[in-house]
């Protein structure tokens, strides 16, 4: 189990994390979300041992994770961290980058392991390609595979699919996260993308103002968002006084109701339209199967 106890950290005099405490079971997937600057990447670096905490402790099983003040070589063999910048060997092939840290004493096993990881990150056609000739998204996939090469106990991912185009992103998520579950590898993901969380995370943690704002399952936090900060991660929402926080997909056009709004814009989003309307001086967003006429009045009801 990973235990983070009363952890605090500052850059100069700016507090990035304040008295953070949580635990992660072995094999669990935890997503860390929050605005830019909320401390997501800093938390991963502290867990990796790249930074010295100002206060508090981090443990993996019976080992305390310490920073560069205490370790000549940064990091631990059982933890791998894939940052937003990739430290790859540009003039060697994809398979050579992935196999770099695998033993040459067992060439057959090394070859099979490299082949397996290339399949996990869906780079089979590029196995012999030099990394310098890859796109940013392909390099990110090489970095993921290399981090997995020696089967870490903990994998830390910072915006792991941020450079990958939408044509590959969905299938790659499934491939990587299913692989981690099958191998019982603990995974902590810092992300701003709800698709990295929904369907994959056992728990999600919301960082805001240097503290943990909420921590629970994605299902629980979606259905009971507690605050606008949490709700905003899942999509368009409204704060409707007596109704509380209501997502755009929970507002439907009704024949008649006490909730009447003035339509201002209709935005096509594929499966339907996102309608922007006005309720007095407040903007309200709801979904509808077709565009609505600007400046028309409609009644809404809350469902779900």
PDB file of C-alpha atoms in Angstrom:
ATOM      1  CA  UNK A   1       0.000   0.000   0.000  1.00  0.00           C
ATOM      2  CA  UNK A   2       1.077   3.563  -0.716  1.00  0.00           C
ATOM      3  CA  UNK A   3       0.648   5.911   2.247  1.00  0.00           C
ATOM      4  CA  UNK A   4       1.003   9.680   2.054  1.00  0.00           C
ATOM      5  CA  UNK A   5       0.928  11.262   5.482  1.00  0.00           C
ATOM      6  CA  UNK A   6       0.539  14.989   6.194  1.00  0.00           C
ATOM      7  CA  UNK A   7       2.572  15.975   3.132  1.00  0.00           C
ATOM      8  CA  UNK A   8       3.382  19.637   2.454  1.00  0.00           C
ATOM      9  CA  UNK A   9       5.578  21.290  -0.164  1.00  0.00           C
ATOM     10  CA  UNK A  10       6.579  24.839  -1.169  1.00  0.00           C
ATOM     11  CA  UNK A  11       8.333  26.359  -4.167  1.00  0.00           C
ATOM     12  CA  UNK A  12      10.203  29.265  -2.548  1.00  0.00           C
ATOM     13  CA  UNK A  13       7.437  30.722  -0.351  1.00  0.00           C
ATOM     14  CA  UNK A  14       4.493  29.494  -2.398  1.00  0.00           C
ATOM     15  CA  UNK A  15       2.654  26.551  -0.840  1.00  0.00           C
ATOM     16  CA  UNK A  16       1.797  23.978  -3.515  1.00  0.00           C
ATOM     17  CA  UNK A  17       0.573  21.207  -1.211  1.00  0.00           C
ATOM     18  CA  UNK A  18      -0.689  21.587   2.352  1.00  0.00           C
ATOM     19  CA  UNK A  19      -1.044  18.641   4.732  1.00  0.00           C
ATOM     20  CA  UNK A  20      -2.041  16.063   2.114  1.00  0.00           C
ATOM     21  CA  UNK A  21      -2.925  12.583   3.412  1.00  0.00           C
ATOM     22  CA  UNK A  22      -4.275   9.582   1.495  1.00  0.00           C
ATOM     23  CA  UNK A  23      -3.564   5.924   0.783  1.00  0.00           C
ATOM     24  CA  UNK A  24      -3.683   3.745  -2.323  1.00  0.00           C
ATOM     25  CA  UNK A  25      -4.165  -0.021  -2.268  1.00  0.00           C
ATOM     26  CA  UNK A  26      -1.767  -2.171  -4.228  1.00  0.00           C
ATOM     27  CA  UNK A  27      -3.024  -2.569  -7.802  1.00  0.00           C
ATOM     28  CA  UNK A  28      -5.449   0.359  -7.592  1.00  0.00           C
ATOM     29  CA  UNK A  29      -5.730   3.145 -10.166  1.00  0.00           C
ATOM     30  CA  UNK A  30      -6.055   6.667  -8.704  1.00  0.00           C
ATOM     31  CA  UNK A  31      -6.567   9.754 -10.847  1.00  0.00           C
ATOM     32  CA  UNK A  32      -5.456  13.140  -9.526  1.00  0.00           C
ATOM     33  CA  UNK A  33      -7.314  16.071 -11.042  1.00  0.00           C
ATOM     34  CA  UNK A  34      -7.201  19.820 -10.561  1.00  0.00           C
ATOM     35  CA  UNK A  35      -6.562  23.101 -12.324  1.00  0.00           C
ATOM     36  CA  UNK A  36      -3.133  23.959 -13.751  1.00  0.00           C
ATOM     37  CA  UNK A  37      -0.866  24.782 -10.825  1.00  0.00           C
ATOM     38  CA  UNK A  38      -2.939  22.770  -8.345  1.00  0.00           C
ATOM     39  CA  UNK A  39       0.029  20.537  -7.450  1.00  0.00           C
ATOM     40  CA  UNK A  40      -0.724  17.390  -9.505  1.00  0.00           C
ATOM     41  CA  UNK A  41       2.750  17.100 -11.075  1.00  0.00           C
ATOM     42  CA  UNK A  42       4.467  18.115  -7.832  1.00  0.00           C
ATOM     43  CA  UNK A  43       2.681  15.316  -5.985  1.00  0.00           C
ATOM     44  CA  UNK A  44       3.880  12.749  -8.532  1.00  0.00           C
ATOM     45  CA  UNK A  45       7.467  14.037  -8.281  1.00  0.00           C
ATOM     46  CA  UNK A  46       7.361  13.750  -4.502  1.00  0.00           C
ATOM     47  CA  UNK A  47       6.078  10.164  -4.715  1.00  0.00           C
ATOM     48  CA  UNK A  48       8.825   9.396  -7.246  1.00  0.00           C
ATOM     49  CA  UNK A  49      11.489  10.817  -4.922  1.00  0.00           C
ATOM     50  CA  UNK A  50      12.504  13.690  -7.223  1.00  0.00           C
ATOM     51  CA  UNK A  51      11.734  16.355  -4.616  1.00  0.00           C
ATOM     52  CA  UNK A  52      12.297  16.681  -0.890  1.00  0.00           C
ATOM     53  CA  UNK A  53       9.075  17.267   1.001  1.00  0.00           C
ATOM     54  CA  UNK A  54       8.946  20.183   3.393  1.00  0.00           C
ATOM     55  CA  UNK A  55       6.849  18.177   5.808  1.00  0.00           C
ATOM     56  CA  UNK A  56       5.278  14.740   6.026  1.00  0.00           C
ATOM     57  CA  UNK A  57       6.088  11.204   4.877  1.00  0.00           C
ATOM     58  CA  UNK A  58       5.498   8.873   1.943  1.00  0.00           C
ATOM     59  CA  UNK A  59       5.659   5.077   2.285  1.00  0.00           C
ATOM     60  CA  UNK A  60       5.380   2.208  -0.158  1.00  0.00           C
ATOM     61  CA  UNK A  61       4.788  -0.909   1.909  1.00  0.00           C
ATOM     62  CA  UNK A  62       7.615  -0.693   4.517  1.00  0.00           C
ATOM     63  CA  UNK A  63       9.888   1.633   2.520  1.00  0.00           C
ATOM     64  CA  UNK A  64       9.888   5.388   3.108  1.00  0.00           C
ATOM     65  CA  UNK A  65      10.209   7.349  -0.132  1.00  0.00           C
ATOM     66  CA  UNK A  66      12.888  10.007   0.278  1.00  0.00           C
ATOM     67  CA  UNK A  67      14.116  12.772  -1.992  1.00  0.00           C
ATOM     68  CA  UNK A  68      17.553  13.807  -3.323  1.00  0.00           C
ATOM     69  CA  UNK A  69      18.774  14.976   0.094  1.00  0.00           C
ATOM     70  CA  UNK A  70      18.904  11.326   1.120  1.00  0.00           C
ATOM     71  CA  UNK A  71      19.516   9.468  -2.154  1.00  0.00           C
ATOM     72  CA  UNK A  72      22.540   9.871  -4.415  1.00  0.00           C
ATOM     73  CA  UNK A  73      20.479   8.451  -7.288  1.00  0.00           C
ATOM     74  CA  UNK A  74      16.996   9.919  -7.565  1.00  0.00           C
ATOM     75  CA  UNK A  75      14.076   7.502  -7.590  1.00  0.00           C
ATOM     76  CA  UNK A  76      13.456   3.868  -6.713  1.00  0.00           C
ATOM     77  CA  UNK A  77      13.619   0.759  -8.868  1.00  0.00           C
ATOM     78  CA  UNK A  78      10.019  -0.201  -8.073  1.00  0.00           C
ATOM     79  CA  UNK A  79       8.588   3.202  -9.104  1.00  0.00           C
ATOM     80  CA  UNK A  80       8.512   4.508 -12.677  1.00  0.00           C
ATOM     81  CA  UNK A  81       7.457   8.015 -13.639  1.00  0.00           C
ATOM     82  CA  UNK A  82       6.407   9.124 -17.124  1.00  0.00           C
ATOM     83  CA  UNK A  83       6.551  12.916 -17.236  1.00  0.00           C
ATOM     84  CA  UNK A  84       5.266  15.286 -19.903  1.00  0.00           C
ATOM     85  CA  UNK A  85       8.818  15.552 -21.256  1.00  0.00           C
ATOM     86  CA  UNK A  86      10.258  12.312 -22.624  1.00  0.00           C
ATOM     87  CA  UNK A  87      13.846  11.263 -21.907  1.00  0.00           C
ATOM     88  CA  UNK A  88      14.322   8.970 -24.918  1.00  0.00           C
ATOM     89  CA  UNK A  89      17.267   8.015 -27.135  1.00  0.00           C
ATOM     90  CA  UNK A  90      16.408   9.778 -30.419  1.00  0.00           C
ATOM     91  CA  UNK A  91      18.894   8.008 -32.695  1.00  0.00           C
ATOM     92  CA  UNK A  92      17.922   4.452 -31.795  1.00  0.00           C
ATOM     93  CA  UNK A  93      14.806   2.475 -32.684  1.00  0.00           C
ATOM     94  CA  UNK A  94      11.580   2.112 -30.755  1.00  0.00           C
ATOM     95  CA  UNK A  95      12.430  -1.454 -29.755  1.00  0.00           C
ATOM     96  CA  UNK A  96      15.933  -0.443 -28.609  1.00  0.00           C
ATOM     97  CA  UNK A  97      14.513   2.337 -26.431  1.00  0.00           C
ATOM     98  CA  UNK A  98      12.019  -0.024 -24.811  1.00  0.00           C
ATOM     99  CA  UNK A  99      14.569  -2.813 -24.314  1.00  0.00           C
ATOM    100  CA  UNK A 100      17.319  -0.555 -22.966  1.00  0.00           C
ATOM    101  CA  UNK A 101      16.925  -1.638 -19.340  1.00  0.00           C
ATOM    102  CA  UNK A 102      16.181  -5.309 -19.996  1.00  0.00           C
ATOM    103  CA  UNK A 103      18.941  -7.853 -19.428  1.00  0.00           C
ATOM    104  CA  UNK A 104      21.034  -8.935 -22.429  1.00  0.00           C
ATOM    105  CA  UNK A 105      21.766 -12.237 -20.657  1.00  0.00           C
ATOM    106  CA  UNK A 106      18.335 -13.470 -21.745  1.00  0.00           C
ATOM    107  CA  UNK A 107      18.032 -12.275 -25.361  1.00  0.00           C
ATOM    108  CA  UNK A 108      14.956 -14.345 -26.184  1.00  0.00           C
ATOM    109  CA  UNK A 109      13.068 -13.114 -23.105  1.00  0.00           C
ATOM    110  CA  UNK A 110      14.156  -9.550 -23.856  1.00  0.00           C
ATOM    111  CA  UNK A 111      12.892  -9.794 -27.419  1.00  0.00           C
ATOM    112  CA  UNK A 112       9.521 -11.215 -26.350  1.00  0.00           C
ATOM    113  CA  UNK A 113       9.092  -8.662 -23.588  1.00  0.00           C
ATOM    114  CA  UNK A 114       9.891  -5.788 -25.956  1.00  0.00           C
ATOM    115  CA  UNK A 115       7.470  -7.155 -28.527  1.00  0.00           C
ATOM    116  CA  UNK A 116       4.730  -7.462 -25.880  1.00  0.00           C
ATOM    117  CA  UNK A 117       5.133  -3.835 -24.760  1.00  0.00           C
ATOM    118  CA  UNK A 118       5.187  -2.526 -28.323  1.00  0.00           C
ATOM    119  CA  UNK A 119       1.834  -4.279 -28.752  1.00  0.00           C
ATOM    120  CA  UNK A 120       0.450  -2.757 -25.525  1.00  0.00           C
ATOM    121  CA  UNK A 121       1.213   0.798 -26.744  1.00  0.00           C
ATOM    122  CA  UNK A 122       0.096  -0.061 -30.295  1.00  0.00           C
ATOM    123  CA  UNK A 123       3.373   0.750 -32.079  1.00  0.00           C
ATOM    124  CA  UNK A 124       3.933  -2.498 -33.994  1.00  0.00           C
ATOM    125  CA  UNK A 125       4.448  -0.786 -37.403  1.00  0.00           C
ATOM    126  CA  UNK A 126       7.146   1.474 -35.884  1.00  0.00           C
ATOM    127  CA  UNK A 127       9.264  -1.074 -33.995  1.00  0.00           C
ATOM    128  CA  UNK A 128      12.321  -0.476 -36.210  1.00  0.00           C
ATOM    129  CA  UNK A 129      11.784   3.293 -36.582  1.00  0.00           C
ATOM    130  CA  UNK A 130      14.241   5.715 -34.978  1.00  0.00           C
ATOM    131  CA  UNK A 131      12.611   7.734 -32.232  1.00  0.00           C
ATOM    132  CA  UNK A 132      13.690  11.041 -33.792  1.00  0.00           C
ATOM    133  CA  UNK A 133      11.349  10.291 -36.700  1.00  0.00           C
ATOM    134  CA  UNK A 134       8.271   9.775 -34.510  1.00  0.00           C
ATOM    135  CA  UNK A 135       5.493  12.225 -33.708  1.00  0.00           C
ATOM    136  CA  UNK A 136       5.064  13.615 -30.191  1.00  0.00           C
ATOM    137  CA  UNK A 137       2.248  11.190 -29.476  1.00  0.00           C
ATOM    138  CA  UNK A 138       4.287   8.212 -30.681  1.00  0.00           C
ATOM    139  CA  UNK A 139       7.206   9.282 -28.468  1.00  0.00           C
ATOM    140  CA  UNK A 140       4.824   9.426 -25.519  1.00  0.00           C
ATOM    141  CA  UNK A 141       3.825   5.829 -26.217  1.00  0.00           C
ATOM    142  CA  UNK A 142       7.487   4.756 -26.330  1.00  0.00           C
ATOM    143  CA  UNK A 143       8.029   6.427 -22.945  1.00  0.00           C
ATOM    144  CA  UNK A 144       5.046   4.533 -21.531  1.00  0.00           C
ATOM    145  CA  UNK A 145       6.330   1.200 -22.814  1.00  0.00           C
ATOM    146  CA  UNK A 146       9.851   1.838 -21.508  1.00  0.00           C
ATOM    147  CA  UNK A 147       8.502   2.657 -18.042  1.00  0.00           C
ATOM    148  CA  UNK A 148       6.689  -0.689 -18.025  1.00  0.00           C
ATOM    149  CA  UNK A 149       9.683  -2.720 -19.259  1.00  0.00           C
ATOM    150  CA  UNK A 150      10.808  -3.977 -15.848  1.00  0.00           C
ATOM    151  CA  UNK A 151       7.300  -4.236 -14.385  1.00  0.00           C
ATOM    152  CA  UNK A 152       7.314  -1.509 -11.717  1.00  0.00           C
ATOM    153  CA  UNK A 153       5.144  -1.866  -8.649  1.00  0.00           C
ATOM    154  CA  UNK A 154       3.981   1.755  -9.008  1.00  0.00           C
ATOM    155  CA  UNK A 155       3.531   3.679 -12.260  1.00  0.00           C
ATOM    156  CA  UNK A 156       3.155   7.477 -12.102  1.00  0.00           C
ATOM    157  CA  UNK A 157       1.702   9.087 -15.226  1.00  0.00           C
ATOM    158  CA  UNK A 158       1.569  12.841 -15.840  1.00  0.00           C
ATOM    159  CA  UNK A 159      -1.008  13.650 -18.560  1.00  0.00           C
ATOM    160  CA  UNK A 160      -0.194  10.275 -20.189  1.00  0.00           C
ATOM    161  CA  UNK A 161      -2.220  10.773 -23.367  1.00  0.00           C
ATOM    162  CA  UNK A 162      -1.848  14.519 -23.757  1.00  0.00           C
ATOM    163  CA  UNK A 163       0.237  14.312 -26.954  1.00  0.00           C
ATOM    164  CA  UNK A 164      -1.781  11.516 -28.542  1.00  0.00           C
ATOM    165  CA  UNK A 165      -4.377  12.297 -31.193  1.00  0.00           C
ATOM    166  CA  UNK A 166      -8.006  11.269 -30.828  1.00  0.00           C
ATOM    167  CA  UNK A 167      -7.693   8.563 -33.495  1.00  0.00           C
ATOM    168  CA  UNK A 168      -5.570   6.443 -31.114  1.00  0.00           C
ATOM    169  CA  UNK A 169      -6.369   7.792 -27.672  1.00  0.00           C
ATOM    170  CA  UNK A 170      -9.405   5.661 -26.766  1.00  0.00           C
ATOM    171  CA  UNK A 171      -7.987   2.271 -27.780  1.00  0.00           C
ATOM    172  CA  UNK A 172      -4.607   3.112 -26.223  1.00  0.00           C
ATOM    173  CA  UNK A 173      -6.224   3.988 -22.887  1.00  0.00           C
ATOM    174  CA  UNK A 174      -7.987   0.644 -22.822  1.00  0.00           C
ATOM    175  CA  UNK A 175      -4.837  -1.248 -23.743  1.00  0.00           C
ATOM    176  CA  UNK A 176      -2.578   0.437 -21.167  1.00  0.00           C
ATOM    177  CA  UNK A 177      -4.984   0.579 -18.222  1.00  0.00           C
ATOM    178  CA  UNK A 178      -6.193  -3.004 -18.767  1.00  0.00           C
ATOM    179  CA  UNK A 179      -2.559  -4.158 -18.871  1.00  0.00           C
ATOM    180  CA  UNK A 180      -1.848  -2.423 -15.539  1.00  0.00           C
ATOM    181  CA  UNK A 181      -4.870  -4.061 -13.904  1.00  0.00           C
ATOM    182  CA  UNK A 182      -3.910  -7.494 -15.208  1.00  0.00           C
ATOM    183  CA  UNK A 183      -0.396  -7.099 -13.773  1.00  0.00           C
ATOM    184  CA  UNK A 184      -1.618  -5.569 -10.476  1.00  0.00           C
ATOM    185  CA  UNK A 185       0.504  -2.453 -11.007  1.00  0.00           C
ATOM    186  CA  UNK A 186      -0.519   0.492  -8.837  1.00  0.00           C
ATOM    187  CA  UNK A 187      -1.173   3.510 -11.041  1.00  0.00           C
ATOM    188  CA  UNK A 188      -1.451   7.205 -10.152  1.00  0.00           C
ATOM    189  CA  UNK A 189      -2.437   9.478 -13.027  1.00  0.00           C
ATOM    190  CA  UNK A 190      -2.343  13.285 -13.024  1.00  0.00           C
ATOM    191  CA  UNK A 191      -4.806  14.439 -15.666  1.00  0.00           C
ATOM    192  CA  UNK A 192      -7.232  17.112 -16.818  1.00  0.00           C
ATOM    193  CA  UNK A 193      -9.078  14.694 -19.113  1.00  0.00           C
ATOM    194  CA  UNK A 194     -12.174  13.000 -17.666  1.00  0.00           C
ATOM    195  CA  UNK A 195     -11.779  10.150 -20.179  1.00  0.00           C
ATOM    196  CA  UNK A 196      -8.584   9.135 -18.346  1.00  0.00           C
ATOM    197  CA  UNK A 197     -10.719   8.699 -15.230  1.00  0.00           C
ATOM    198  CA  UNK A 198     -14.239   7.513 -16.032  1.00  0.00           C
ATOM    199  CA  UNK A 199     -14.256   3.789 -16.627  1.00  0.00           C
ATOM    200  CA  UNK A 200     -10.707   3.244 -15.310  1.00  0.00           C
ATOM    201  CA  UNK A 201      -9.997   4.894 -11.941  1.00  0.00           C
ATOM    202  CA  UNK A 202     -10.849   3.151  -8.688  1.00  0.00           C
ATOM    203  CA  UNK A 203     -10.718   6.528  -6.978  1.00  0.00           C
ATOM    204  CA  UNK A 204     -10.178  10.126  -8.009  1.00  0.00           C
ATOM    205  CA  UNK A 205      -8.659  12.920  -5.966  1.00  0.00           C
ATOM    206  CA  UNK A 206      -9.440  16.592  -6.522  1.00  0.00           C
ATOM    207  CA  UNK A 207      -6.687  19.082  -5.634  1.00  0.00           C
ATOM    208  CA  UNK A 208      -7.661  22.721  -5.121  1.00  0.00           C
ATOM    209  CA  UNK A 209      -5.912  25.543  -3.272  1.00  0.00           C
ATOM    210  CA  UNK A 210      -3.080  23.165  -2.285  1.00  0.00           C
ATOM    211  CA  UNK A 211      -5.424  20.768  -0.483  1.00  0.00           C
ATOM    212  CA  UNK A 212      -7.497  17.679  -1.230  1.00  0.00           C
ATOM    213  CA  UNK A 213     -10.961  18.990  -2.024  1.00  0.00           C
ATOM    214  CA  UNK A 214     -12.511  15.553  -2.487  1.00  0.00           C
ATOM    215  CA  UNK A 215     -11.504  11.916  -2.832  1.00  0.00           C
ATOM    216  CA  UNK A 216     -13.896   9.123  -3.777  1.00  0.00           C
ATOM    217  CA  UNK A 217     -14.922   6.891  -6.670  1.00  0.00           C
ATOM    218  CA  UNK A 218     -15.614   8.639 -10.015  1.00  0.00           C
ATOM    219  CA  UNK A 219     -19.213   7.386  -9.822  1.00  0.00           C
ATOM    220  CA  UNK A 220     -19.776   8.921  -6.382  1.00  0.00           C
ATOM    221  CA  UNK A 221     -18.138  12.259  -7.227  1.00  0.00           C
ATOM    222  CA  UNK A 222     -20.023  12.531 -10.519  1.00  0.00           C
ATOM    223  CA  UNK A 223     -23.369  11.943  -8.834  1.00  0.00           C
ATOM    224  CA  UNK A 224     -22.536  14.054  -5.765  1.00  0.00           C
ATOM    225  CA  UNK A 225     -19.991  16.646  -6.949  1.00  0.00           C
ATOM    226  CA  UNK A 226     -20.058  18.663  -3.676  1.00  0.00           C
ATOM    227  CA  UNK A 227     -18.649  21.808  -5.309  1.00  0.00           C
ATOM    228  CA  UNK A 228     -18.313  23.562  -8.696  1.00  0.00           C
ATOM    229  CA  UNK A 229     -14.614  22.613  -8.767  1.00  0.00           C
ATOM    230  CA  UNK A 230     -15.521  18.922  -8.804  1.00  0.00           C
ATOM    231  CA  UNK A 231     -18.478  19.308 -11.192  1.00  0.00           C
ATOM    232  CA  UNK A 232     -16.435  21.293 -13.738  1.00  0.00           C
ATOM    233  CA  UNK A 233     -14.203  18.276 -14.345  1.00  0.00           C
ATOM    234  CA  UNK A 234     -17.125  16.236 -15.681  1.00  0.00           C
ATOM    235  CA  UNK A 235     -18.481  18.809 -18.130  1.00  0.00           C
ATOM    236  CA  UNK A 236     -20.903  21.710 -18.420  1.00  0.00           C
ATOM    237  CA  UNK A 237     -22.921  22.308 -15.276  1.00  0.00           C
ATOM    238  CA  UNK A 238     -25.204  24.862 -13.657  1.00  0.00           C
ATOM    239  CA  UNK A 239     -25.512  26.049 -10.097  1.00  0.00           C
ATOM    240  CA  UNK A 240     -29.271  26.484  -9.855  1.00  0.00           C
ATOM    241  CA  UNK A 241     -29.968  27.652  -6.335  1.00  0.00           C
ATOM    242  CA  UNK A 242     -32.557  25.295  -4.804  1.00  0.00           C
ATOM    243  CA  UNK A 243     -31.633  22.542  -7.286  1.00  0.00           C
ATOM    244  CA  UNK A 244     -27.937  22.753  -6.428  1.00  0.00           C
ATOM    245  CA  UNK A 245     -25.395  21.622  -9.031  1.00  0.00           C
ATOM    246  CA  UNK A 246     -27.101  20.340 -12.179  1.00  0.00           C
ATOM    247  CA  UNK A 247     -25.246  19.039 -15.256  1.00  0.00           C
ATOM    248  CA  UNK A 248     -26.291  20.240 -18.705  1.00  0.00           C
ATOM    249  CA  UNK A 249     -27.540  16.738 -19.538  1.00  0.00           C
ATOM    250  CA  UNK A 250     -29.858  16.829 -16.506  1.00  0.00           C
ATOM    251  CA  UNK A 251     -31.869  19.763 -17.863  1.00  0.00           C
ATOM    252  CA  UNK A 252     -34.535  18.990 -20.451  1.00  0.00           C
ATOM    253  CA  UNK A 253     -37.043  21.129 -22.332  1.00  0.00           C
ATOM    254  CA  UNK A 254     -40.519  20.843 -20.777  1.00  0.00           C
ATOM    255  CA  UNK A 255     -43.965  21.958 -21.909  1.00  0.00           C
ATOM    256  CA  UNK A 256     -44.341  24.218 -18.935  1.00  0.00           C
ATOM    257  CA  UNK A 257     -42.420  24.778 -15.727  1.00  0.00           C
ATOM    258  CA  UNK A 258     -41.359  27.497 -13.357  1.00  0.00           C
ATOM    259  CA  UNK A 259     -37.844  27.420 -14.839  1.00  0.00           C
ATOM    260  CA  UNK A 260     -38.006  29.587 -17.970  1.00  0.00           C
ATOM    261  CA  UNK A 261     -34.878  30.654 -19.858  1.00  0.00           C
ATOM    262  CA  UNK A 262     -34.026  32.798 -22.891  1.00  0.00           C
ATOM    263  CA  UNK A 263     -32.073  30.931 -25.614  1.00  0.00           C
ATOM    264  CA  UNK A 264     -28.904  32.715 -26.795  1.00  0.00           C
ATOM    265  CA  UNK A 265     -26.737  30.145 -28.624  1.00  0.00           C
ATOM    266  CA  UNK A 266     -26.879  26.546 -29.901  1.00  0.00           C
ATOM    267  CA  UNK A 267     -23.587  24.633 -30.191  1.00  0.00           C
ATOM    268  CA  UNK A 268     -23.505  21.368 -32.152  1.00  0.00           C
ATOM    269  CA  UNK A 269     -21.443  18.742 -30.304  1.00  0.00           C
ATOM    270  CA  UNK A 270     -22.114  15.600 -32.341  1.00  0.00           C
ATOM    271  CA  UNK A 271     -24.737  13.629 -30.457  1.00  0.00           C
ATOM    272  CA  UNK A 272     -26.871  16.742 -29.755  1.00  0.00           C
ATOM    273  CA  UNK A 273     -26.695  20.496 -29.169  1.00  0.00           C
ATOM    274  CA  UNK A 274     -25.449  22.351 -26.124  1.00  0.00           C
ATOM    275  CA  UNK A 275     -27.811  25.252 -25.599  1.00  0.00           C
ATOM    276  CA  UNK A 276     -26.649  28.420 -23.858  1.00  0.00           C
ATOM    277  CA  UNK A 277     -29.489  30.409 -22.314  1.00  0.00           C
ATOM    278  CA  UNK A 278     -30.083  33.171 -19.811  1.00  0.00           C
ATOM    279  CA  UNK A 279     -31.940  32.969 -16.537  1.00  0.00           C
ATOM    280  CA  UNK A 280     -32.020  36.582 -15.442  1.00  0.00           C
ATOM    281  CA  UNK A 281     -28.356  37.617 -15.310  1.00  0.00           C
ATOM    282  CA  UNK A 282     -27.132  34.001 -15.045  1.00  0.00           C
ATOM    283  CA  UNK A 283     -26.090  31.747 -17.929  1.00  0.00           C
ATOM    284  CA  UNK A 284     -27.663  28.300 -18.053  1.00  0.00           C
ATOM    285  CA  UNK A 285     -26.515  25.343 -20.183  1.00  0.00           C
ATOM    286  CA  UNK A 286     -28.622  22.375 -21.231  1.00  0.00           C
ATOM    287  CA  UNK A 287     -28.661  19.715 -23.951  1.00  0.00           C
ATOM    288  CA  UNK A 288     -31.264  19.337 -26.683  1.00  0.00           C
ATOM    289  CA  UNK A 289     -31.646  17.112 -29.746  1.00  0.00           C
ATOM    290  CA  UNK A 290     -31.818  20.110 -32.118  1.00  0.00           C
ATOM    291  CA  UNK A 291     -30.805  23.757 -32.294  1.00  0.00           C
ATOM    292  CA  UNK A 292     -33.216  26.242 -30.740  1.00  0.00           C
ATOM    293  CA  UNK A 293     -34.136  29.643 -32.115  1.00  0.00           C
ATOM    294  CA  UNK A 294     -32.164  32.536 -30.648  1.00  0.00           C
ATOM    295  CA  UNK A 295     -34.143  34.727 -28.204  1.00  0.00           C
ATOM    296  CA  UNK A 296     -36.922  32.142 -27.867  1.00  0.00           C
ATOM    297  CA  UNK A 297     -38.238  31.338 -24.377  1.00  0.00           C
ATOM    298  CA  UNK A 298     -38.262  27.719 -23.241  1.00  0.00           C
ATOM    299  CA  UNK A 299     -39.218  25.927 -20.040  1.00  0.00           C
ATOM    300  CA  UNK A 300     -36.833  23.458 -18.424  1.00  0.00           C
ATOM    301  CA  UNK A 301     -37.129  20.633 -15.935  1.00  0.00           C
ATOM    302  CA  UNK A 302     -34.444  18.877 -13.894  1.00  0.00           C
ATOM    303  CA  UNK A 303     -34.169  15.121 -14.412  1.00  0.00           C
ATOM    304  CA  UNK A 304     -32.003  12.476 -12.748  1.00  0.00           C
TER     305      UNK A 304
END
